[in-house]
XYZ file of C-alpha atoms in Angstrom:
719
model
C -68.620 52.638 -55.523
C -71.011 52.241 -52.611
C -69.785 51.810 -49.062
C -69.741 48.389 -47.437
C -70.911 47.345 -43.999
C -67.429 47.434 -42.442
C -66.268 50.680 -44.066
C -65.583 53.541 -41.613
C -67.965 56.459 -41.263
C -65.053 58.874 -40.874
C -61.256 58.860 -41.003
C -59.166 61.549 -39.313
C -62.193 63.828 -39.084
C -63.127 63.398 -42.764
C -66.647 62.088 -43.405
C -66.521 59.086 -45.757
C -69.064 59.243 -48.601
C -68.138 56.453 -51.020
C -65.383 54.171 -52.261
C -63.166 55.385 -55.080
C -61.228 52.154 -55.419
C -59.693 49.224 -53.584
C -56.430 47.327 -53.817
C -54.397 44.639 -52.119
C -52.973 47.067 -49.546
C -55.990 49.191 -48.735
C -59.020 51.221 -49.802
C -59.360 54.728 -51.255
C -62.463 56.659 -50.223
C -64.093 59.918 -51.232
C -64.233 62.000 -48.058
C -65.407 65.473 -46.984
C -63.785 67.862 -44.570
C -65.894 69.813 -42.059
C -65.974 72.711 -44.516
C -67.186 70.468 -47.342
C -63.857 70.095 -49.182
C -63.613 66.843 -51.182
C -60.557 64.651 -50.499
C -59.328 61.209 -51.526
C -58.495 59.215 -48.381
C -56.202 56.172 -48.571
C -56.690 53.802 -45.623
C -54.392 50.833 -45.089
C -55.860 47.367 -44.568
C -55.869 46.275 -40.924
C -53.700 43.238 -41.638
C -50.789 45.440 -42.770
C -51.047 48.113 -40.105
C -48.821 46.262 -37.623
C -45.983 45.677 -40.091
C -43.083 48.098 -39.406
C -41.654 47.846 -42.914
C -44.974 48.708 -44.495
C -45.445 51.661 -42.146
C -41.970 52.905 -43.099
C -42.837 52.731 -46.794
C -46.195 54.401 -46.231
C -44.419 57.230 -44.409
C -42.113 57.482 -47.414
C -45.097 57.709 -49.765
C -46.562 60.563 -47.708
C -43.220 62.390 -47.577
C -42.663 61.995 -51.321
C -46.176 63.173 -52.178
C -45.736 66.243 -49.947
C -42.325 66.932 -51.421
C -43.584 67.106 -55.005
C -46.998 68.726 -54.500
C -47.447 71.126 -57.403
C -49.514 72.007 -60.424
C -49.435 68.494 -61.869
C -49.761 66.354 -58.743
C -52.541 65.871 -56.188
C -51.347 67.718 -53.054
C -51.405 66.038 -49.656
C -54.033 67.604 -47.397
C -53.574 65.531 -44.258
C -52.101 62.224 -43.107
C -51.448 60.047 -40.075
C -48.961 57.217 -40.744
C -48.941 56.385 -37.001
C -52.693 55.805 -36.713
C -54.006 52.352 -35.864
C -54.814 52.125 -39.572
C -52.458 54.547 -41.374
C -54.142 56.959 -43.778
C -53.408 59.834 -46.126
C -55.771 62.422 -47.606
C -55.028 64.206 -50.888
C -56.999 66.746 -52.851
C -59.768 64.988 -54.770
C -59.261 65.210 -58.530
C -62.575 64.885 -60.422
C -61.960 63.077 -63.643
C -61.048 59.717 -65.193
C -57.630 58.156 -65.437
C -55.866 58.106 -68.782
C -56.492 54.340 -68.863
C -60.244 54.883 -68.465
C -60.261 57.680 -71.039
C -58.526 55.567 -73.710
C -60.605 52.481 -72.929
C -63.866 54.405 -73.214
C -63.077 56.799 -76.077
C -60.063 55.394 -77.877
C -56.609 56.933 -78.523
C -56.100 60.672 -78.130
C -56.000 63.023 -81.065
C -52.904 65.135 -81.690
C -53.738 68.315 -79.719
C -54.758 66.323 -76.612
C -51.776 63.989 -77.042
C -49.292 66.873 -77.311
C -50.779 68.573 -74.251
C -50.727 65.324 -72.281
C -47.057 64.819 -73.122
C -45.960 68.337 -72.226
C -47.835 68.331 -68.915
C -46.546 64.872 -67.952
C -43.004 65.907 -68.859
C -43.366 69.068 -66.790
C -44.753 67.036 -63.885
C -41.765 64.671 -64.055
C -39.359 67.576 -64.269
C -40.766 68.993 -61.025
C -40.792 65.548 -59.375
C -37.152 65.018 -60.324
C -36.165 68.503 -59.172
C -37.549 67.475 -55.775
C -35.116 64.520 -55.981
C -37.910 61.957 -56.145
C -38.256 59.103 -58.650
C -41.870 58.041 -59.163
C -41.071 54.520 -60.526
C -44.676 53.647 -61.414
C -45.853 56.116 -64.052
C -48.614 54.409 -66.048
C -52.019 55.301 -67.528
C -53.940 54.430 -64.351
C -51.704 56.807 -62.360
C -52.478 59.758 -64.643
C -55.707 61.634 -63.845
C -57.387 63.886 -66.425
C -59.339 66.797 -64.975
C -62.941 67.053 -66.111
C -62.528 70.841 -66.450
C -59.263 72.079 -67.887
C -57.786 75.218 -66.324
C -54.746 77.373 -66.600
C -52.917 75.069 -64.207
C -53.194 72.144 -66.598
C -55.428 69.153 -67.198
C -53.158 66.352 -65.890
C -52.399 65.104 -62.377
C -49.833 62.409 -61.532
C -50.868 60.312 -58.538
C -49.677 57.384 -56.396
C -46.184 57.820 -55.005
C -46.476 54.507 -53.162
C -43.231 53.087 -54.559
C -41.425 56.331 -55.291
C -37.959 56.874 -53.883
C -36.451 60.023 -52.501
C -32.709 60.519 -52.821
C -32.314 60.765 -49.043
C -34.759 57.939 -48.213
C -33.734 55.286 -45.704
C -36.177 52.767 -47.191
C -34.482 50.878 -49.969
C -35.595 48.247 -52.449
C -34.407 44.899 -51.176
C -32.195 42.562 -53.190
C -34.045 41.125 -56.155
C -37.231 43.104 -55.550
C -38.918 44.379 -58.684
C -41.299 47.332 -58.316
C -43.504 48.809 -60.979
C -46.127 47.769 -63.518
C -45.229 45.955 -66.727
C -45.475 46.938 -69.553
C -44.620 50.524 -68.474
C -41.443 49.694 -66.526
C -37.887 50.318 -67.690
C -35.533 47.369 -68.317
C -33.310 48.240 -65.351
C -36.278 47.941 -62.987
C -36.203 44.204 -63.728
C -32.461 43.600 -63.874
C -30.969 46.240 -61.542
C -33.723 47.426 -59.163
C -31.180 48.864 -56.733
C -29.856 51.243 -59.389
C -33.016 52.903 -60.700
C -32.934 56.659 -61.211
C -35.007 59.346 -62.860
C -34.413 57.748 -66.278
C -36.986 55.036 -65.425
C -39.701 57.701 -65.311
C -38.667 58.972 -68.746
C -38.921 55.430 -70.117
C -42.396 55.108 -68.588
C -43.390 58.477 -70.068
C -42.452 57.205 -73.533
C -44.540 54.068 -72.991
C -47.510 56.108 -71.715
C -47.394 58.372 -74.775
C -47.465 55.340 -77.083
C -50.437 54.000 -75.115
C -52.271 57.316 -75.342
C -51.650 57.520 -79.098
C -52.378 53.887 -80.027
C -54.363 52.290 -77.222
C -51.633 49.827 -76.281
C -48.194 49.968 -74.715
C -45.077 49.517 -76.865
C -44.363 46.208 -75.095
C -47.907 44.857 -74.848
C -48.360 41.154 -74.103
C -51.023 38.833 -72.755
C -49.522 38.879 -69.265
C -47.035 40.833 -67.186
C -44.311 38.214 -67.481
C -44.312 38.303 -71.284
C -44.530 42.099 -71.194
C -41.390 42.205 -69.056
C -39.654 39.817 -71.445
C -40.578 42.088 -74.366
C -39.352 45.161 -72.464
C -35.920 43.693 -71.796
C -35.353 41.803 -75.047
C -37.750 43.184 -77.666
C -38.115 46.289 -79.783
C -40.982 48.692 -79.001
C -44.086 48.639 -81.188
C -44.715 52.340 -81.808
C -47.522 52.326 -84.356
C -47.806 55.304 -86.720
C -46.762 58.270 -84.591
C -45.987 61.800 -85.732
C -42.397 61.548 -86.966
C -40.946 64.014 -84.458
C -42.858 62.356 -81.623
C -41.734 58.937 -82.855
C -38.056 59.965 -82.663
C -38.544 61.388 -79.164
C -40.406 58.315 -77.891
C -37.738 55.999 -79.336
C -35.105 57.908 -77.336
C -37.238 57.664 -74.184
C -37.503 53.900 -74.684
C -33.765 53.307 -75.068
C -32.622 50.173 -73.202
C -29.757 51.993 -71.480
C -30.690 54.790 -69.046
C -27.816 56.987 -70.205
C -29.226 57.028 -73.750
C -32.544 58.593 -72.679
C -33.247 62.322 -72.533
C -34.008 64.047 -69.240
C -37.567 65.013 -68.377
C -36.624 68.623 -69.058
C -35.343 67.736 -72.548
C -38.562 65.835 -73.248
C -40.590 68.884 -72.204
C -38.547 71.186 -74.409
C -38.901 68.889 -77.439
C -42.649 68.401 -76.990
C -43.230 72.121 -76.484
C -41.486 72.718 -79.811
C -43.798 70.423 -81.771
C -46.614 72.030 -83.806
C -49.966 72.459 -82.061
C -51.751 71.226 -85.161
C -50.630 68.579 -87.653
C -50.472 69.063 -91.371
C -53.054 67.047 -93.271
C -51.971 63.421 -93.700
C -49.471 63.329 -90.869
C -50.223 60.299 -88.668
C -50.627 60.959 -84.983
C -51.981 57.704 -83.694
C -51.952 54.007 -84.532
C -53.372 53.025 -87.898
C -55.009 49.912 -86.506
C -56.971 49.337 -83.301
C -55.205 48.052 -80.234
C -54.950 44.264 -79.980
C -57.559 42.617 -77.791
C -55.272 41.730 -74.913
C -56.414 41.615 -71.292
C -55.090 44.511 -69.177
C -51.793 43.821 -67.468
C -52.083 43.431 -63.693
C -50.328 45.866 -61.401
C -47.180 44.414 -59.865
C -46.084 46.668 -57.129
C -47.735 49.870 -55.939
C -48.273 49.421 -52.186
C -51.731 51.017 -52.256
C -53.166 51.474 -55.734
C -56.736 52.457 -56.397
C -58.927 49.648 -57.741
C -56.094 47.319 -58.697
C -54.919 44.160 -56.922
C -51.489 44.599 -55.371
C -49.082 41.869 -54.451
C -47.072 41.407 -51.301
C -43.666 39.826 -51.152
C -42.518 37.478 -48.425
C -38.816 37.396 -47.672
C -37.579 34.386 -49.595
C -35.064 31.762 -48.685
C -32.363 31.087 -51.204
C -34.480 28.781 -53.310
C -35.419 28.815 -56.963
C -38.188 30.576 -58.719
C -40.066 33.785 -58.315
C -40.177 37.213 -59.773
C -39.741 39.122 -56.517
C -42.099 42.070 -56.273
C -43.473 44.609 -53.735
C -41.697 43.246 -50.637
C -43.413 45.137 -47.892
C -44.148 42.319 -45.479
C -41.902 39.483 -44.254
C -41.940 36.335 -42.197
C -43.540 32.912 -42.548
C -46.595 31.724 -40.684
C -45.419 30.079 -37.490
C -48.403 27.754 -37.498
C -48.134 26.711 -41.145
C -48.569 22.994 -41.701
C -47.313 21.181 -44.785
C -48.460 18.331 -46.986
C -46.412 16.479 -49.594
C -46.914 13.356 -51.617
C -44.748 10.628 -50.213
C -41.625 12.716 -50.848
C -39.891 14.596 -48.026
C -39.845 18.342 -47.846
C -38.428 20.800 -45.353
C -39.845 23.923 -43.748
C -36.581 24.869 -42.070
C -34.218 27.439 -43.534
C -32.559 24.681 -45.544
C -33.423 24.238 -49.198
C -36.068 21.748 -50.262
C -33.916 19.821 -52.687
C -36.474 17.639 -54.436
C -39.035 19.137 -56.784
C -42.726 18.385 -56.192
C -43.616 14.993 -57.634
C -46.764 13.429 -58.996
C -48.958 11.580 -56.540
C -48.639 7.812 -56.064
C -51.729 5.707 -56.733
C -53.529 6.117 -53.406
C -57.198 5.614 -52.617
C -59.656 7.743 -50.667
C -59.588 6.742 -46.972
C -62.658 4.777 -45.851
C -65.212 7.020 -44.171
C -63.625 10.216 -45.461
C -65.484 13.488 -45.133
C -64.232 17.075 -45.584
C -62.288 18.296 -42.543
C -59.883 20.924 -41.316
C -57.578 21.028 -38.315
C -56.019 24.282 -37.100
C -53.628 22.446 -34.736
C -53.725 25.390 -32.339
C -54.150 23.739 -28.937
C -50.804 25.002 -27.639
C -50.911 28.560 -29.015
C -51.355 30.022 -25.551
C -47.872 28.702 -24.770
C -45.399 31.536 -25.596
C -42.862 28.929 -26.735
C -45.322 27.377 -29.207
C -43.988 26.787 -32.726
C -46.493 25.589 -35.288
C -46.337 22.022 -36.575
C -44.933 20.803 -39.856
C -46.984 18.051 -41.482
C -46.731 15.393 -44.198
C -49.503 13.336 -45.801
C -49.270 9.647 -46.623
C -51.867 6.934 -47.268
C -51.177 5.718 -43.715
C -52.051 9.079 -42.164
C -51.204 12.751 -41.745
C -48.058 13.146 -39.611
C -47.057 16.354 -37.858
C -44.004 17.380 -35.842
C -43.332 20.458 -33.728
C -40.989 21.639 -31.001
C -43.546 20.494 -28.445
C -44.586 17.133 -29.934
C -42.132 14.876 -31.746
C -44.809 13.202 -33.853
C -48.595 13.288 -34.136
C -50.735 11.102 -36.402
C -53.967 12.558 -37.785
C -56.586 10.293 -39.316
C -56.617 11.192 -43.070
C -60.371 10.478 -43.170
C -61.404 12.766 -40.303
C -58.409 14.926 -39.341
C -58.713 13.761 -35.738
C -55.607 12.969 -33.660
C -54.913 9.218 -33.342
C -51.709 9.240 -31.262
C -48.766 11.436 -30.319
C -45.130 10.965 -29.341
C -44.165 13.581 -26.728
C -40.999 15.602 -27.142
C -38.410 15.747 -24.381
C -38.443 19.052 -22.480
C -34.663 19.086 -22.516
C -33.222 22.382 -23.754
C -30.943 21.902 -26.749
C -29.412 24.850 -28.598
C -30.174 25.151 -32.314
C -32.779 22.362 -32.235
C -34.991 22.557 -35.303
C -38.233 20.957 -36.399
C -38.097 18.650 -39.425
C -41.166 17.810 -41.443
C -41.776 14.068 -41.100
C -40.522 11.877 -43.936
C -42.823 8.969 -44.787
C -41.928 5.845 -46.785
C -43.784 2.560 -47.076
C -45.518 2.974 -43.729
C -42.404 4.186 -41.844
C -42.206 7.747 -40.512
C -38.871 9.495 -39.883
C -38.497 12.541 -37.627
C -35.809 14.215 -35.546
C -35.508 12.231 -32.313
C -37.814 12.676 -29.319
C -34.733 13.264 -27.109
C -34.163 16.622 -28.904
C -30.578 15.583 -29.698
C -31.378 15.894 -33.430
C -30.880 12.261 -34.276
C -33.378 10.296 -36.382
C -36.270 8.213 -34.984
C -38.156 5.759 -37.206
C -41.766 4.925 -36.229
C -44.327 2.519 -37.601
C -46.873 4.877 -39.146
C -49.902 2.779 -38.206
C -49.139 1.891 -34.607
C -46.621 4.538 -33.531
C -44.165 1.824 -32.470
C -40.514 2.930 -32.442
C -38.644 0.811 -35.006
C -35.095 2.155 -34.715
C -33.047 5.210 -33.780
C -29.962 6.947 -35.105
C -28.155 8.968 -32.407
C -27.694 12.670 -33.016
C -26.788 15.227 -33.815
C -27.003 14.723 -37.577
C -27.717 17.117 -40.408
C -30.303 16.753 -43.146
C -32.005 13.468 -44.008
C -34.053 12.485 -47.016
C -35.748 9.420 -48.533
C -34.769 8.929 -52.181
C -35.186 5.815 -54.337
C -35.834 3.502 -51.417
C -32.974 4.509 -49.090
C -32.789 6.970 -46.200
C -29.874 9.342 -46.818
C -28.457 11.086 -43.750
C -25.795 13.740 -43.444
C -23.829 12.514 -40.431
C -22.123 15.880 -39.872
C -23.883 19.021 -38.771
C -24.060 21.937 -41.150
C -20.918 24.003 -41.373
C -18.531 25.758 -43.700
C -16.523 22.644 -44.567
C -16.413 21.682 -48.234
C -16.927 18.001 -47.399
C -19.184 15.925 -45.159
C -19.972 12.315 -44.297
C -23.155 10.774 -45.641
C -24.710 7.374 -44.992
C -27.597 5.367 -46.465
C -29.942 3.182 -44.384
C -32.587 0.557 -45.016
C -35.814 2.436 -44.135
C -37.620 -0.199 -42.034
C -34.709 -1.886 -40.276
C -32.164 0.910 -39.992
C -29.446 -1.317 -41.469
C -26.578 0.807 -42.752
C -26.050 0.206 -46.450
C -23.013 2.432 -47.029
C -21.290 5.604 -45.920
C -19.048 7.998 -47.820
C -17.351 11.330 -47.392
C -18.319 13.639 -50.224
C -16.721 16.890 -51.327
C -19.810 19.053 -51.737
C -20.890 22.479 -50.578
C -24.537 21.412 -50.620
C -26.219 20.390 -47.352
C -28.440 17.976 -49.319
C -26.470 16.959 -52.412
C -28.575 13.949 -53.502
C -31.335 13.797 -56.104
C -33.298 10.871 -57.498
C -31.953 9.268 -60.660
C -33.338 6.542 -62.938
C -33.897 3.089 -61.490
C -32.022 2.549 -58.216
C -29.559 5.377 -58.791
C -28.949 8.800 -57.304
C -27.354 11.969 -58.596
C -24.853 13.612 -56.240
C -23.796 17.249 -56.507
C -20.028 17.065 -55.891
C -19.094 20.505 -57.174
C -17.621 21.483 -53.792
C -14.547 19.422 -54.642
C -13.039 18.401 -57.948
C -16.141 16.497 -59.069
C -19.195 17.528 -61.023
C -22.533 15.734 -60.949
C -21.993 12.049 -60.161
C -24.358 9.126 -60.689
C -24.356 6.839 -57.637
C -25.813 3.383 -56.933
C -28.419 3.983 -54.202
C -27.863 0.582 -52.545
C -24.052 0.495 -52.567
C -22.929 4.115 -52.797
C -20.643 3.211 -55.684
C -20.010 5.941 -58.297
C -21.224 4.864 -61.739
C -20.128 7.918 -63.707
C -20.095 11.709 -63.689
C -20.331 14.814 -65.849
C -18.845 18.275 -65.409
C -21.342 20.915 -64.354
C -21.657 24.303 -66.086
C -19.164 26.828 -64.770
C -20.012 29.617 -62.377
C -21.827 30.220 -59.117
C -24.816 28.019 -59.936
C -27.392 26.505 -57.620
C -28.695 23.094 -58.649
C -32.409 23.813 -58.309
C -33.692 20.353 -59.217
C -33.064 17.231 -61.256
C -35.881 15.752 -63.324
C -35.841 12.897 -65.804
C -32.056 12.937 -66.198
C -31.900 16.713 -66.640
C -30.381 19.174 -64.176
C -31.706 22.722 -63.754
C -29.343 25.366 -62.349
C -29.874 29.002 -61.378
C -26.975 31.463 -61.562
C -26.417 33.724 -58.563
C -25.528 37.354 -59.205
C -22.575 38.321 -57.008
C -23.768 35.998 -54.245
C -26.891 38.143 -53.941
C -29.488 35.380 -53.927
C -31.038 36.559 -57.198
C -30.658 35.148 -60.679
C -31.066 36.462 -64.213
C -30.502 33.215 -66.096
C -30.484 29.466 -65.651
C -28.886 26.431 -67.257
C -30.406 23.144 -68.414
C -28.001 20.175 -68.574
C -28.431 16.670 -69.987
C -26.790 14.486 -67.317
C -26.081 11.683 -69.805
C -24.100 13.726 -72.327
C -23.096 16.609 -70.060
C -24.283 19.125 -72.662
C -25.862 22.281 -71.255
C -27.572 25.375 -72.567
C -28.342 28.740 -71.059
C -31.757 30.398 -70.897
C -32.082 34.070 -69.938
C -34.792 35.393 -67.678
C -36.380 38.706 -68.676
C -35.492 40.047 -65.205
C -33.550 39.092 -62.103
C -35.510 36.659 -59.975
C -35.119 35.783 -56.320
C -35.361 31.997 -55.925
C -37.931 30.746 -53.437
C -38.560 27.023 -54.156
C -37.630 24.351 -56.708
C -39.572 24.364 -59.975
C -42.053 21.697 -61.020
C -41.052 20.154 -64.359
C -43.473 18.254 -66.582
C -42.168 17.320 -70.023
C -40.720 20.433 -71.664
C -42.564 22.809 -69.340
C -41.261 24.253 -66.084
C -43.768 25.695 -63.622
C -42.398 28.345 -61.287
C -44.183 29.637 -58.202
C -43.692 33.404 -58.133
C -43.680 33.673 -54.355
C -43.446 37.431 -54.198
C -46.011 38.270 -56.846
C -48.278 35.335 -55.951
C -48.494 33.996 -59.498
C -47.598 30.824 -61.341
C -45.285 31.066 -64.365
C -44.970 28.481 -67.143
C -41.746 28.320 -69.189
C -40.964 26.298 -72.299
C -37.480 25.066 -71.339
C -36.910 23.514 -74.763
C -37.277 26.850 -76.556
C -36.339 29.044 -73.607
C -39.531 31.088 -73.813
C -42.232 32.043 -71.304
C -45.631 30.471 -72.034
C -48.084 32.015 -69.583
C -48.523 33.343 -66.096
C -51.597 33.123 -63.906
C -53.633 36.246 -63.284
C -52.569 38.212 -60.230
C -56.251 38.411 -59.347
C -56.022 34.729 -58.420
C -53.264 35.206 -55.831
C -51.590 31.803 -56.004
C -50.471 30.938 -52.482
C -48.508 27.687 -52.733
C -46.135 25.633 -54.820
C -47.997 23.916 -57.682
C -48.737 20.198 -57.881
C -49.405 18.230 -61.072
C -52.084 15.553 -60.767
C -54.070 13.768 -63.475
C -53.477 16.395 -66.160
C -54.171 19.384 -63.920
C -52.174 21.880 -61.894
C -53.331 22.500 -58.323
C -52.426 25.466 -56.108
C -53.632 26.666 -52.712
C -55.259 30.102 -52.420
C -55.150 32.641 -49.534
C -58.699 31.808 -48.455
C -57.721 28.096 -48.074
C -59.490 27.013 -51.250
C -57.626 24.900 -53.823
C -57.560 25.982 -57.463
C -57.277 23.682 -60.492
C -55.602 25.104 -63.625
C -55.126 23.896 -67.182
C -51.341 23.218 -67.396
C -51.222 24.233 -71.049
C -52.942 27.597 -70.805
C -53.096 28.521 -67.117
C -56.870 28.930 -67.368
C -58.923 28.197 -64.265
C -60.802 24.868 -64.320
C -62.463 25.248 -60.940
C -61.852 25.657 -57.240
C -62.949 24.168 -53.954
C -64.788 26.009 -51.213
C -62.560 27.528 -48.474
C -61.880 25.241 -45.503
C -61.173 27.992 -42.940
C -62.717 31.358 -42.194
C -59.835 33.716 -43.011
C -61.608 36.996 -42.291
C -59.406 39.237 -40.162
C -56.372 36.936 -40.401
C -52.995 38.677 -40.319
C -50.450 38.409 -43.115
C -48.292 36.099 -41.010
C -51.213 33.695 -40.616
C -51.966 33.738 -44.348
C -48.372 33.622 -45.592
C -47.810 31.684 -48.851
C -46.764 28.043 -48.551
C -43.855 26.315 -50.266
C -45.850 23.070 -50.195
C -48.220 22.003 -53.003
C -51.678 20.496 -52.582
C -51.948 16.692 -52.715
C -54.547 14.726 -54.655
C -55.424 11.258 -53.321
C -57.916 9.609 -55.652
C -60.734 12.186 -55.602
C -59.712 13.942 -52.367
C -57.470 16.993 -52.040
C -55.269 17.818 -49.048
C -53.910 21.322 -48.621
C -52.022 23.541 -46.228
C -52.124 27.202 -45.346
C -51.316 29.419 -42.393
C -54.613 28.587 -40.616
C -53.876 24.843 -40.737
C -54.288 21.619 -42.694
C -57.468 20.590 -44.519
C -59.049 18.034 -46.839
C -61.779 18.613 -49.443
C -63.330 16.866 -52.440
C -61.574 17.383 -55.771
C -62.771 20.002 -58.244
C -65.304 18.442 -60.605
């Protein structure tokens, strides 16, 4: 690969000649030392260089690679993890990867397959003797030397997610690292507990791939591959019988049932060097035409897109992967369709909804607004914004409420925030209903102020402090008590325009926002904190109309849609879930659906009919699940890098991308329909500025509104 304009001329004294590959975390170059020695130089992307957690993991990669340098690995020549852009140089290995070899020439014949297996097993034995677990053995991490020598023809590379026994860098709760379909089942369900047995499982999968051209758990996407790995039986093809028995043991679901790397080496070394005539050694049929599975987690993998993970709140949905970088964009704005949402640490309790019938604002033209005028102020906290037909409304710690013209993005008016210092004051995204805008009060006492959205006139106030507030089925619901550990709290409902109190009740609930929209003028209330279950409540009177018992266990009610409740089960209060429950709130009947791995919830799902769409926040993908059958349908390509919650509008799914474009997808297949042009120049932006958003794009007639770290923007819909 040729060098690009911004590529360095040298790194650490090594002259850079060309690119070997590029990934989400950095670039790998072919370099030359002063004496002419060829090296492979990994250089971290600038945007990750300032992240302490990433630097710690990069140091771990260097230490692990140095620890296991031997005949079957690429030795570390030089490194500087403390450089402005951390880098590592290893001996350059001339030759293709196993993945390239099989793709270009087909499955290996028996002699090459036997040699590959013995050398990989020996490499793993030495890696494990050094008390390192590789955790990402796959065909693209196996290099085949162009010239075979006495020291072997195989090199294992990329220790980016390896773990040393004495390492201080640990996989965080719920984080899944590796590359389906070559990962072991426990890497999905128990990532904290992985040991050397995961590498043996991967070795078995790699041998099947080398012999047949496909992995034993092949699928059209990584999500389905993971499901097959955990729940399915391996597809081994027609292997040599002795090899078949060995591979089956390597692919055992339980780690304790697998042989050690040393046992694998001994067994392979004992197999005949040549097969008797008629003995099958590779698959009888060609590999299925399935797109290659995207890499999920190596922090710096050559020529493959890698995914970052942002530390999630305890919300519902994503397969948590990589996890090297944390923190949300301080300046992130937010746009929702008429329904309230929350950027605070509290859970957004209502799932994204379809857009009301709005029309394009008169005089509209594409615009973007970075809302950065106060960023020189060290106390500046970025605004949180909501879109309505009346306007775009933003709140921050500095300004209680700002109205942007939805046609131009220009500021129409602002309501200044008191400079009074109040402990624990938080910013609440404005809630908009029928031309009335609700925000935390301008006096910073955390009450509720109601403004006319067109004129900015104050309509009414509710003294603070209060807890959460939400607009559901025509009433403003307010938690009158602050958040605390109590199992009960007082709630009240108000007429939105006049502030007239409609009712108040004390509810036994552990949820800070227990209400969800029900049919007609009703609400569902999560009363599981007391003796109740899920109650149906009259929105105008607060009267209980009926209730059903919820499924048992430590379940989080992720969302309610069309009379159906969706719960996620927490594992030992860890914030991750391996299964969820779907309950009919009329009959009370529920059923359980297992996930193929433990997921770390990040936001409520979007439900349309029998399909649930889940934003995989950590892996930056969108997953589609058939909740009626309990099966995964599709996941978006990791090349796309989905960067927001999805929205469903007019038969399409819309998601925001890192470059501030908006992507339209077919909801049935996940295929790309089209995308808009980016609204901001994101070149050189840090991770914090480009952090994924929990807020979906909004479609108003033929105009899209979106949000990203750089700001809020509006563009024409995808044609």
